[in-house]
Coordinates of C-alpha atoms in Angstrom, one line a residue:
M855 CA 110.9 97.4 57.0
N856 CA 114.3 96.4 55.6
I857 CA 116.7 94.8 58.0
T858 CA 119.1 97.6 59.3
M859 CA 115.8 99.6 60.3
K860 CA 115.2 96.0 62.0
R861 CA 117.4 96.5 63.6
S862 CA 118.4 99.9 65.1
V863 CA 114.4 99.1 66.5
I864 CA 115.9 95.7 68.2
L865 CA 118.8 97.9 70.0
L866 CA 115.8 100.3 71.0
L867 CA 114.2 98.4 72.4
I868 CA 116.8 96.0 74.7
A869 CA 118.6 100.1 75.6
S870 CA 114.8 101.5 77.1
L871 CA 114.8 97.9 79.0
F872 CA 117.8 98.7 80.2
V873 CA 116.8 101.9 81.7
Y874 CA 113.7 101.4 83.1
L875 CA 115.5 97.5 85.2
A876 CA 117.4 100.7 86.0
A877 CA 114.9 102.3 87.4
C878 CA 113.4 99.4 89.2
S879 CA 117.3 99.1 91.1
K880 CA 116.8 102.5 92.3
S881 CA 116.6 102.2 96.5
S882 CA 113.8 104.7 96.7
D883 CA 112.6 107.9 98.9
N884 CA 109.8 107.5 99.6
P885 CA 108.8 108.2 103.1
S886 CA 106.4 105.9 105.4
E887 CA 108.8 101.8 103.2
P888 CA 110.0 100.8 106.6
G889 CA 109.1 96.9 106.7
S890 CA 108.5 97.6 102.7
T891 CA 111.2 95.0 101.5
A892 CA 111.3 93.1 97.3
S893 CA 109.8 89.7 97.7
S894 CA 113.2 87.1 97.9
N895 CA 111.3 84.5 96.1
E896 CA 111.9 82.3 92.9
L897 CA 109.6 84.3 89.9
V898 CA 106.4 83.3 89.8
T899 CA 102.7 84.1 87.7
L900 CA 99.7 84.6 89.4
T901 CA 96.2 84.5 88.1
F902 CA 94.3 88.0 88.7
W903 CA 91.2 88.8 87.9
S904 CA 91.0 92.9 87.6
A905 CA 87.8 95.3 88.7
P906 CA 86.7 97.5 86.1
T907 CA 89.4 99.2 83.9
G908 CA 87.7 101.7 81.6
S909 CA 90.6 100.9 78.6
N910 CA 90.3 98.4 76.3
L911 CA 93.4 96.5 77.8
P912 CA 95.6 93.1 76.8
M913 CA 94.9 89.8 78.5
G914 CA 97.1 88.0 80.4
I915 CA 100.8 88.2 81.0
Q916 CA 101.0 91.9 81.6
D917 CA 105.4 93.0 80.2
D918 CA 104.1 97.4 80.0
P919 CA 107.3 98.7 82.4
V920 CA 104.5 98.8 85.1
S921 CA 104.4 95.4 85.3
K922 CA 108.0 94.3 84.5
Y923 CA 109.1 96.7 87.7
I924 CA 106.9 94.8 89.9
E925 CA 108.0 92.0 88.5
Q926 CA 111.7 92.4 89.4
K927 CA 110.8 93.8 92.7
L928 CA 108.2 90.7 93.7
G929 CA 109.5 88.4 91.7
I930 CA 105.8 87.6 90.7
K931 CA 104.7 88.3 87.2
I932 CA 100.6 89.3 86.6
D933 CA 98.7 86.9 84.1
M934 CA 94.9 89.5 84.6
D935 CA 91.6 90.1 82.9
T936 CA 91.3 92.6 82.0
K937 CA 88.1 91.7 80.1
A938 CA 86.0 91.1 83.6
T939 CA 82.5 91.2 83.4
D940 CA 79.4 89.9 86.1
E941 CA 78.6 87.1 83.6
K942 CA 81.9 85.4 83.7
L943 CA 82.4 86.1 87.9
A944 CA 79.1 84.5 87.7
A945 CA 80.6 81.4 86.1
L946 CA 83.9 81.7 87.7
L947 CA 82.0 80.9 91.1
A948 CA 79.7 78.6 90.8
T949 CA 83.0 76.2 89.6
N950 CA 84.7 77.6 92.2
D951 CA 87.3 78.9 90.0
L952 CA 88.2 81.9 91.4
K953 CA 91.9 83.5 90.4
D954 CA 94.9 84.2 92.2
I955 CA 93.8 87.3 93.2
M956 CA 90.0 88.8 92.8
V957 CA 88.8 91.8 93.1
V958 CA 85.3 92.2 93.7
H959 CA 82.2 93.9 94.0
K960 CA 81.6 94.0 98.1
K961 CA 77.7 92.3 96.7
Y962 CA 80.0 89.0 96.3
A963 CA 80.7 88.8 99.7
Q964 CA 78.3 86.9 100.8
Q965 CA 78.7 83.7 98.0
M966 CA 82.3 83.4 97.2
K967 CA 83.6 83.7 101.6
D968 CA 83.7 79.9 102.0
M969 CA 86.4 80.4 98.3
V970 CA 89.1 82.5 100.3
I971 CA 91.4 83.1 102.9
D972 CA 91.5 85.0 105.4
M973 CA 94.3 86.7 105.3
G974 CA 94.1 87.9 108.4
P975 CA 97.3 85.6 109.3
L976 CA 99.7 86.7 106.2
L977 CA 99.3 90.7 107.5
E978 CA 102.4 90.4 110.1
K979 CA 104.8 89.0 107.5
H980 CA 103.3 89.7 104.3
G981 CA 101.0 92.8 105.1
P982 CA 103.0 95.1 106.4
D983 CA 101.6 98.4 104.3
I984 CA 98.3 97.0 104.4
L985 CA 98.5 97.4 108.9
R986 CA 100.6 100.5 108.2
N987 CA 98.3 102.4 106.0
V988 CA 94.5 101.4 106.3
P989 CA 93.0 103.1 109.4
G990 CA 91.6 100.2 111.8
E991 CA 88.1 100.5 111.6
V992 CA 88.4 100.2 107.7
L993 CA 89.6 96.4 108.4
T994 CA 86.4 96.3 111.5
S995 CA 84.5 96.5 108.7
D996 CA 85.5 94.8 106.7
K997 CA 86.0 92.1 108.6
K998 CA 82.2 92.2 109.3
M999 CA 81.5 90.5 105.3
A1000 CA 83.2 87.1 107.0
D1001 CA 82.1 86.6 110.4
G1002 CA 85.3 88.2 111.8
Q1003 CA 87.3 87.1 109.2
L1004 CA 89.2 89.2 107.1
K1005 CA 88.6 87.1 103.8
F1006 CA 87.8 90.8 101.9
L1007 CA 89.8 93.6 102.0
S1008 CA 88.5 97.5 100.9
N1009 CA 90.6 98.8 97.6
K1010 CA 91.4 103.0 97.1
L1011 CA 91.2 104.2 100.1
L1012 CA 91.2 108.0 100.7
V1013 CA 92.3 108.1 104.2
D1014 CA 93.3 111.8 103.8
S1015 CA 91.9 113.7 100.0
A1016 CA 94.2 116.1 98.0
S1017 CA 92.2 117.1 96.3
P1018 CA 88.0 117.9 96.2
E1019 CA 86.3 114.4 95.4
P1020 CA 84.0 115.6 91.7
L1021 CA 80.3 116.4 91.3
W1022 CA 79.3 113.8 88.8
G1023 CA 75.7 114.7 88.8
G1024 CA 75.3 118.1 88.4
V1025 CA 74.6 121.1 85.7
Y1026 CA 76.4 120.8 82.7
L1027 CA 76.5 122.7 79.7
R1028 CA 77.6 124.1 76.5
W1029 CA 80.6 127.1 78.1
D1030 CA 80.0 129.0 75.2
Y1031 CA 76.3 129.5 74.9
Y1032 CA 75.6 129.8 78.4
K1033 CA 78.4 132.9 78.3
E1034 CA 76.3 134.2 74.9
L1035 CA 73.0 134.3 76.7
G1036 CA 74.8 136.9 79.5
Y1037 CA 75.3 134.4 82.5
P1038 CA 71.4 133.9 83.3
A1039 CA 71.1 132.2 87.4
I1040 CA 71.0 129.1 87.3
N1041 CA 70.2 128.6 90.9
N1042 CA 67.1 125.6 90.3
N1043 CA 66.1 122.6 88.6
D1044 CA 63.2 125.2 86.7
D1045 CA 66.6 127.2 85.9
F1046 CA 68.9 124.6 83.7
L1047 CA 65.9 123.5 81.9
K1048 CA 65.2 127.9 81.2
V1049 CA 68.6 128.1 79.5
V1050 CA 68.4 124.8 77.6
S1051 CA 66.0 125.4 76.2
Q1052 CA 67.4 129.2 75.4
M1053 CA 70.3 127.4 73.8
L1054 CA 68.2 124.8 71.9
Q1055 CA 65.9 128.1 70.3
K1056 CA 70.0 129.8 69.0
H1057 CA 71.9 127.1 68.4
P1058 CA 69.0 124.4 66.6
A1059 CA 72.1 122.5 64.7
N1060 CA 75.5 122.3 65.4
E1061 CA 78.6 123.0 64.2
D1062 CA 78.5 120.0 61.0
G1063 CA 74.3 121.1 61.0
K1064 CA 73.2 117.7 62.9
K1065 CA 70.4 118.7 65.3
Y1066 CA 70.5 119.5 68.8
Y1067 CA 69.2 117.8 71.5
G1068 CA 69.3 119.9 74.9
F1069 CA 69.2 116.4 77.2
S1070 CA 70.2 112.8 75.5
L1071 CA 69.4 109.5 78.3
W1072 CA 69.7 105.7 77.4
S1073 CA 67.6 102.8 78.2
D1074 CA 69.9 99.8 79.2
W1075 CA 71.1 101.0 82.4
G1076 CA 67.7 100.9 83.8
W1077 CA 65.4 104.0 84.5
P1078 CA 66.4 104.8 87.1
F1079 CA 69.8 105.9 87.1
H1080 CA 68.5 108.2 85.5
T1081 CA 66.3 109.6 88.6
N1082 CA 68.5 109.0 91.4
N1083 CA 71.5 111.1 91.0
F1084 CA 70.6 114.8 90.4
S1085 CA 68.8 115.7 92.6
I1086 CA 69.3 113.6 95.6
Q1087 CA 72.8 114.7 95.2
N1088 CA 71.6 118.7 95.4
K1089 CA 70.0 117.1 99.2
G1090 CA 73.4 116.1 100.0
A1091 CA 72.1 112.4 99.9
S1092 CA 72.6 109.0 98.8
F1093 CA 71.0 106.1 97.5
A1094 CA 73.8 104.1 98.3
Y1095 CA 71.5 101.5 100.5
G1096 CA 68.5 100.1 99.8
G1097 CA 68.4 97.0 97.9
P1098 CA 68.1 97.2 93.6
A1099 CA 65.3 98.2 94.6
N1100 CA 67.5 101.7 96.2
V1101 CA 64.1 102.0 98.5
V1102 CA 66.4 104.7 100.9
Q1103 CA 67.7 108.4 100.3
I1104 CA 70.6 108.7 103.3
D1105 CA 71.8 112.1 104.0
D1106 CA 75.5 111.8 103.5
Q1107 CA 76.4 113.9 106.8
T1108 CA 73.2 113.2 109.2
F1109 CA 72.4 109.5 108.0
E1110 CA 68.8 110.7 108.4
R1111 CA 66.3 107.9 106.0
T1112 CA 63.2 108.5 103.7
N1113 CA 61.8 106.1 101.9
M1114 CA 62.5 107.6 98.2
Y1115 CA 59.5 107.0 96.5
L1116 CA 56.4 107.5 99.4
N1117 CA 58.5 110.9 100.5
E1118 CA 57.3 113.5 97.6
S1119 CA 59.7 115.7 97.7
S1120 CA 62.9 113.3 97.9
G1121 CA 65.2 113.7 95.1
F1122 CA 63.4 110.7 92.9
W1123 CA 60.5 112.7 92.2
E1124 CA 62.2 116.0 91.9
D1125 CA 64.0 114.2 88.9
V1126 CA 60.8 112.2 87.0
A1127 CA 59.6 115.9 87.0
F1128 CA 62.7 117.5 85.5
W1129 CA 63.1 114.8 82.8
N1130 CA 59.1 114.9 82.5
K1131 CA 59.4 118.6 82.4
A1132 CA 62.4 118.8 79.5
Q1133 CA 60.2 116.1 77.9
R1134 CA 57.8 118.3 78.1
M1135 CA 59.7 121.1 76.8
G1136 CA 61.2 119.8 73.2
L1137 CA 64.2 119.5 75.0
L1138 CA 64.5 115.5 75.8
D1139 CA 66.3 113.5 72.8
P1140 CA 62.7 111.3 71.7
D1141 CA 65.7 108.3 70.8
S1142 CA 65.9 108.4 74.6
F1143 CA 63.6 106.4 75.8
T1144 CA 64.8 103.5 72.8
Q1145 CA 68.6 103.7 72.9
K1146 CA 71.6 102.2 74.8
Y1147 CA 74.5 104.3 76.0
D1148 CA 76.8 103.8 73.6
Q1149 CA 73.6 105.0 70.9
A1150 CA 73.5 108.1 73.8
Q1151 CA 77.2 109.3 74.2
Q1152 CA 77.8 108.9 71.1
K1153 CA 75.2 111.6 70.3
Y1154 CA 77.3 113.4 72.5
N1155 CA 80.5 112.4 71.1
T1156 CA 80.6 114.5 67.8
G1157 CA 78.4 117.3 69.4
Q1158 CA 74.6 117.0 69.0
V1159 CA 73.9 117.3 73.0
L1160 CA 73.5 120.5 74.7
A1161 CA 73.1 119.3 78.1
S1162 CA 73.7 116.6 80.6
V1163 CA 73.3 115.9 84.7
I1164 CA 76.4 112.9 84.4
S1165 CA 80.1 114.9 84.1
W1166 CA 81.6 112.1 82.2
M1167 CA 78.8 112.6 79.0
V1168 CA 80.4 115.6 77.4
E1169 CA 84.0 114.8 78.3
G1170 CA 83.4 113.5 74.2
G1171 CA 81.7 117.4 73.4
N1172 CA 84.9 118.9 74.0
A1173 CA 87.3 116.0 72.8
Y1174 CA 85.0 116.6 69.1
L1175 CA 85.5 120.6 69.1
H1176 CA 89.0 119.9 69.8
G1177 CA 89.7 117.2 67.2
K1178 CA 88.4 120.8 64.2
G1179 CA 90.8 122.8 66.3
V1180 CA 88.5 124.3 68.2
Y1181 CA 89.6 125.2 71.8
D1182 CA 88.1 128.1 73.0
K1183 CA 84.0 126.7 73.2
G1184 CA 83.4 123.8 73.8
W1185 CA 80.9 122.1 77.9
Y1186 CA 81.3 122.9 81.2
G1187 CA 80.2 121.8 84.5
P1188 CA 79.4 120.9 86.9
L1189 CA 78.2 125.3 87.3
P1190 CA 77.6 125.9 90.9
M1191 CA 73.6 125.6 91.1
P1192 CA 72.7 126.3 95.4
S1193 CA 70.2 125.3 97.4
E1194 CA 70.5 124.6 101.2
Q1195 CA 71.1 121.5 101.6
Y1196 CA 73.2 120.6 98.2
K1197 CA 76.8 119.2 99.8
Y1198 CA 80.6 119.4 97.9
F1199 CA 82.1 115.7 99.8
N1200 CA 84.0 113.7 99.7
K1201 CA 83.7 110.1 101.1
K1202 CA 86.1 109.3 103.8
F1203 CA 87.8 106.1 103.3
G1204 CA 86.9 106.8 99.9
S1205 CA 86.3 103.5 98.6
D1206 CA 84.9 102.3 95.8
N1207 CA 82.8 99.1 97.3
W1208 CA 85.8 96.7 95.8
V1209 CA 87.5 94.4 97.4
F1210 CA 90.9 91.5 97.7
A1211 CA 90.1 87.5 97.7
I1212 CA 92.5 85.5 97.2
S1213 CA 91.6 82.0 96.7
K1214 CA 91.8 79.3 98.9
K1215 CA 92.3 77.7 95.6
S1216 CA 95.9 79.5 95.2
K1217 CA 99.5 77.3 95.2
H1218 CA 100.7 80.4 96.3
P1219 CA 99.3 82.6 99.0
E1220 CA 101.3 84.5 100.6
R1221 CA 103.0 85.5 97.7
A1222 CA 99.2 87.5 96.8
M1223 CA 99.4 88.6 99.6
E1224 CA 102.3 90.3 99.0
L1225 CA 101.1 91.7 95.6
I1226 CA 98.3 93.4 97.8
N1227 CA 100.5 94.2 100.2
W1228 CA 102.2 96.6 97.4
L1229 CA 99.4 97.8 95.9
Y1230 CA 98.3 99.2 100.1
S1231 CA 102.5 100.6 99.9
V1232 CA 103.6 104.3 98.9
D1233 CA 106.0 102.4 96.4
G1234 CA 103.0 101.3 94.6
A1235 CA 100.8 103.4 94.8
L1236 CA 103.3 106.3 93.5
T1237 CA 104.0 103.4 90.3
V1238 CA 101.4 102.6 89.5
T1239 CA 99.3 106.0 89.3
N1240 CA 102.9 108.4 88.1
G1241 CA 105.2 104.8 87.0
I1242 CA 109.0 104.3 87.1
E1243 CA 110.3 106.7 89.4
G1244 CA 113.4 107.8 87.7
V1245 CA 112.1 107.4 84.3
D1246 CA 108.4 108.5 84.7
W1247 CA 108.6 110.7 87.9
V1248 CA 111.8 111.9 89.9
N1249 CA 111.2 113.0 93.5
K1250 CA 113.1 116.2 94.0
D1251 CA 114.1 117.3 97.6
G1252 CA 110.7 115.7 98.5
K1253 CA 109.1 117.6 95.6
Y1254 CA 107.5 115.3 93.4
A1255 CA 107.7 116.1 89.4
Y1256 CA 106.5 114.7 86.5
T1257 CA 109.5 114.4 83.4
D1258 CA 109.5 114.7 79.9
T1259 CA 109.2 110.6 79.0
F1260 CA 106.0 111.0 81.0
L1261 CA 104.3 113.8 79.6
N1262 CA 105.3 113.4 75.5
N1263 CA 104.5 109.5 76.2
S1264 CA 101.0 110.4 78.0
K1265 CA 99.9 111.8 75.2
D1266 CA 100.0 108.5 73.3
P1267 CA 96.0 107.5 73.4
D1268 CA 97.5 103.6 74.2
A1269 CA 99.7 105.1 77.0
V1270 CA 97.8 103.2 79.4
S1271 CA 98.3 99.4 77.4
K1272 CA 102.1 100.5 77.0
F1273 CA 103.2 101.9 79.4
G1274 CA 100.8 101.3 82.5
Y1275 CA 100.1 104.1 83.2
G1276 CA 97.1 104.6 85.8
K1277 CA 96.3 99.8 84.3
F1278 CA 96.2 99.0 88.1
G1279 CA 94.4 102.8 89.2
N1280 CA 91.1 101.1 89.9
N1281 CA 93.2 97.5 91.5
L1282 CA 95.1 100.6 94.2
G1283 CA 95.0 100.4 98.2
L1284 CA 95.4 103.9 99.0
N1285 CA 93.2 106.0 96.2
A1286 CA 95.3 107.8 93.6
N1287 CA 93.7 111.3 95.2
A1288 CA 94.8 111.1 98.3
Y1289 CA 97.7 112.7 100.3
I1290 CA 101.0 109.8 100.1
P1291 CA 100.6 109.0 104.1
G1292 CA 102.5 111.7 106.6
T1293 CA 102.5 114.2 104.2
K1294 CA 101.0 117.0 101.9
N1295 CA 101.4 115.4 98.8
P1296 CA 99.2 113.6 96.5
I1297 CA 100.3 110.3 95.2
S1298 CA 99.0 111.7 91.7
F1299 CA 101.0 114.4 90.7
K1300 CA 98.2 115.4 88.6
L1301 CA 96.7 117.1 91.7
T1302 CA 99.4 119.3 92.3
K1303 CA 98.9 123.0 92.3
D1304 CA 101.7 123.5 90.2
F1305 CA 101.2 120.8 87.2
Q1306 CA 97.0 122.2 87.6
K1307 CA 98.2 125.7 87.1
A1308 CA 100.5 124.7 84.2
A1309 CA 97.8 122.5 82.7
Y1310 CA 95.9 126.1 82.7
D1311 CA 98.1 127.6 80.1
K1312 CA 98.3 124.3 77.7
P1313 CA 95.9 126.1 74.5
E1314 CA 93.7 123.4 74.4
A1315 CA 92.8 124.7 77.8
A1316 CA 91.4 127.8 76.8
L1317 CA 87.6 127.7 77.8
A1318 CA 88.9 126.4 81.2
R1319 CA 90.7 129.6 81.6
E1320 CA 87.6 131.1 80.4
V1321 CA 85.6 130.0 82.8
L1322 CA 87.7 131.0 85.8
Q1323 CA 88.1 134.1 84.3
H1324 CA 84.6 134.3 84.7
Y1325 CA 84.0 132.8 88.3
K1326 CA 87.3 134.4 89.4
A1327 CA 89.0 131.1 91.1
E1328 CA 92.0 129.8 90.9
L1329 CA 91.3 126.0 89.9
T1330 CA 88.7 124.8 89.0
T1331 CA 87.6 122.3 92.1
D1332 CA 87.9 126.4 93.4
I1333 CA 84.0 127.2 92.0
L1334 CA 81.6 126.4 94.3
P1335 CA 78.2 127.8 94.8
P1336 CA 78.2 131.1 98.0
G1337 CA 78.1 129.5 101.0
Q1338 CA 79.4 126.3 100.8
Q1339 CA 82.7 124.7 101.1
Y1340 CA 84.0 120.6 100.6
Q1341 CA 82.9 118.3 103.3
T1342 CA 83.6 115.3 104.3
S1343 CA 81.0 112.5 104.3
S1344 CA 81.9 108.7 106.5
L1345 CA 78.8 107.4 104.1
F1346 CA 80.8 104.8 102.2
E1347 CA 82.5 104.1 105.6
L1348 CA 79.0 101.9 106.6
M1349 CA 79.6 99.4 103.5
G1350 CA 80.6 96.7 106.1
F1351 CA 78.6 96.8 108.5
V1352 CA 75.5 96.9 106.2
P1353 CA 74.0 93.5 104.3
S1354 CA 75.1 94.1 100.8
T1355 CA 73.0 91.7 100.0
E1356 CA 68.8 91.1 100.1
P1357 CA 67.3 88.1 101.5
D1358 CA 65.2 86.1 99.6
D1359 CA 62.1 87.6 100.6
I1360 CA 63.2 91.0 100.3
K1361 CA 64.8 90.4 97.0
L1362 CA 62.0 88.9 95.1
I1363 CA 59.8 92.1 96.6
S1364 CA 62.5 94.5 94.9
D1365 CA 63.1 92.1 92.0
K1366 CA 59.1 93.0 91.5
L1367 CA 59.7 96.8 92.4
T1368 CA 63.2 97.2 90.0
N1369 CA 60.5 95.6 86.6
Y1370 CA 57.4 98.2 87.6
L1371 CA 60.5 101.0 88.0
N1372 CA 61.0 100.7 85.2
Q1373 CA 58.1 100.6 83.5
A1374 CA 56.8 103.1 85.3
I1375 CA 59.2 105.4 85.4
P1376 CA 59.3 106.8 81.0
K1377 CA 55.4 106.5 81.5
M1378 CA 55.8 109.2 84.1
I1379 CA 58.5 111.4 81.9
L1380 CA 55.9 111.2 78.6
T1381 CA 53.1 113.0 80.8
K1382 CA 51.7 115.5 78.9
S1383 CA 50.1 117.7 81.5
D1384 CA 50.3 118.6 84.9
E1385 CA 47.1 116.8 85.6
A1386 CA 48.4 113.6 83.6
F1387 CA 51.9 113.9 85.9
A1388 CA 49.7 113.8 89.1
S1389 CA 47.3 111.4 88.5
Q1390 CA 50.3 108.8 87.3
K1391 CA 52.2 109.5 90.1
A1392 CA 49.0 108.6 92.5
A1393 CA 48.7 105.7 90.7
M1394 CA 52.0 105.2 90.4
I1395 CA 52.4 105.1 94.7
K1396 CA 49.7 102.8 95.1
E1397 CA 50.7 100.1 93.0
L1398 CA 54.4 100.2 95.4
V1399 CA 52.9 99.5 98.4
D1400 CA 51.2 97.0 96.7
L1401 CA 53.7 95.3 95.5
G1402 CA 55.5 95.4 99.3
L1403 CA 58.0 98.7 99.3
E1404 CA 57.2 99.7 102.5
K1405 CA 58.1 96.3 104.0
V1406 CA 61.6 96.9 101.3
Y1407 CA 62.1 99.9 102.9
A1408 CA 61.8 98.4 106.8
F1409 CA 64.1 95.2 106.3
W1410 CA 67.0 98.1 105.0
D1411 CA 66.2 101.1 107.4
T1412 CA 66.2 98.2 110.4
E1413 CA 69.6 97.5 109.2
L1414 CA 71.0 100.4 108.5
Q1415 CA 69.6 101.3 112.0
K1416 CA 71.9 98.0 113.2
G1417 CA 75.0 99.2 111.4
I1418 CA 74.4 102.7 112.4
A1419 CA 74.9 101.7 116.0
E1420 CA 77.7 99.4 115.2
W1421 CA 80.3 101.4 113.6
K1422 CA 79.7 104.1 115.8
A1423 CA 81.2 101.7 118.3
A1424 CA 83.7 100.9 115.9
S1425 CA 85.4 104.2 115.2
G1426 CA 84.2 106.0 119.0
K1427 CA 81.5 108.0 117.3
K1428 CA 79.1 109.1 119.3

């Protein structure tokens, strides 16, 4: 690079910095912000243990425009560990060497509670937005994790959802092949398998001549992952409670419970039967029993797998076709498969079970509280999600819209690292899918109807337009099974009222159950006949009982009964 070009680049960077700083200094007309004040204290650096980011983000001091905005507004530099793992966290916990701010899964609360401060006394002075935007029942629930003290604070709260929560366990398949078959009805699991089988018969290889598989699984996440999602959601239920062995199937609405493994019509057994049938029909990738997740994902990403029951697995296949300039073909889902019990629902308060905490060893606990508070503010939510006001988006009389700068920057594969768009999304107090408190404007402007409809006009949305035309829908979120509507589930409100861990004697049994399930489930899937499946099923249930299944279920059922009663009392439910 010659000297003149270097000077031009430097001047451009300086000019860009002034633009961002000017935007940072603008007064905000966001609603619900009285009491939110920028810190006047001296500049400090806070260490930050991040929730999983899903992107290859830089470690250390964050210097993207959003981080610079935080630095200018709050006087805080963020030194973030973006490569957080359970192994690294275990080392921190073993030495009590926590970061100033920790964002961890609730399962670590009991282990951490003596290493972190009670944030309650700091809220009045340093947490006005938390007090304003976090429902009282959430604070009550969070205090249950630390004997009545607010040592942990649930994040990504979805008090009022601006968009239906995507159904990530459902029917996902190659749409243009489905169209080729004449859009056959998919009313149950067997119909799904039949359609995929017909696709595979017509298309044994993909566009590159590579062999097609109906489905491709992986073994390194544990086999219960593949047997505790699809059919359970079809039943309007969850395995959110029940410990590592997932012994409880609980209804999203009524909280009715059943033993996942003793109830032979549970979602677990329906999923095991589904994968067994797929295997017997020749639809299951034979590498499913040995390959790891990355290997399975690579097959989906190169267009070698026709279907999935997991939403994110098919996204790479569409990117693969887009790379070839093909936009009117590809994968779509979830297809609206009806069921008497099927429920499309949003999680009320929608926390992902991750919580904030402040280390007792932090030299700046008040400043840490200020940063956490900002992440619960409207300004924080809008900035983290959409970028810098005046640069990336504008607010004209209460109508929010992205600028061309944002739209162009978003095309960069490294937009998260370079511009900070969504970088702190999993560390946000308010969920980006929620409405701005006190309004009907979504925090993420991508959720506005105007933005979504405009997105369908793009060339790469040709497949989505065809799907909408087929179902006569305005938005893809409008595509529901006949007679179905979105509902709200309070299931995840129970989190603070139910233990996140098991006593040692129960955990010992749970570990044995989990180890056995990871051995037994593949054997069940690989059986070659109905008779062999039934025989193996009976033997499996007997072994689970012998290992102590009923004792583990009794523990969780009792805790759920108590937790539900406490939750009802705290939230005023009957």
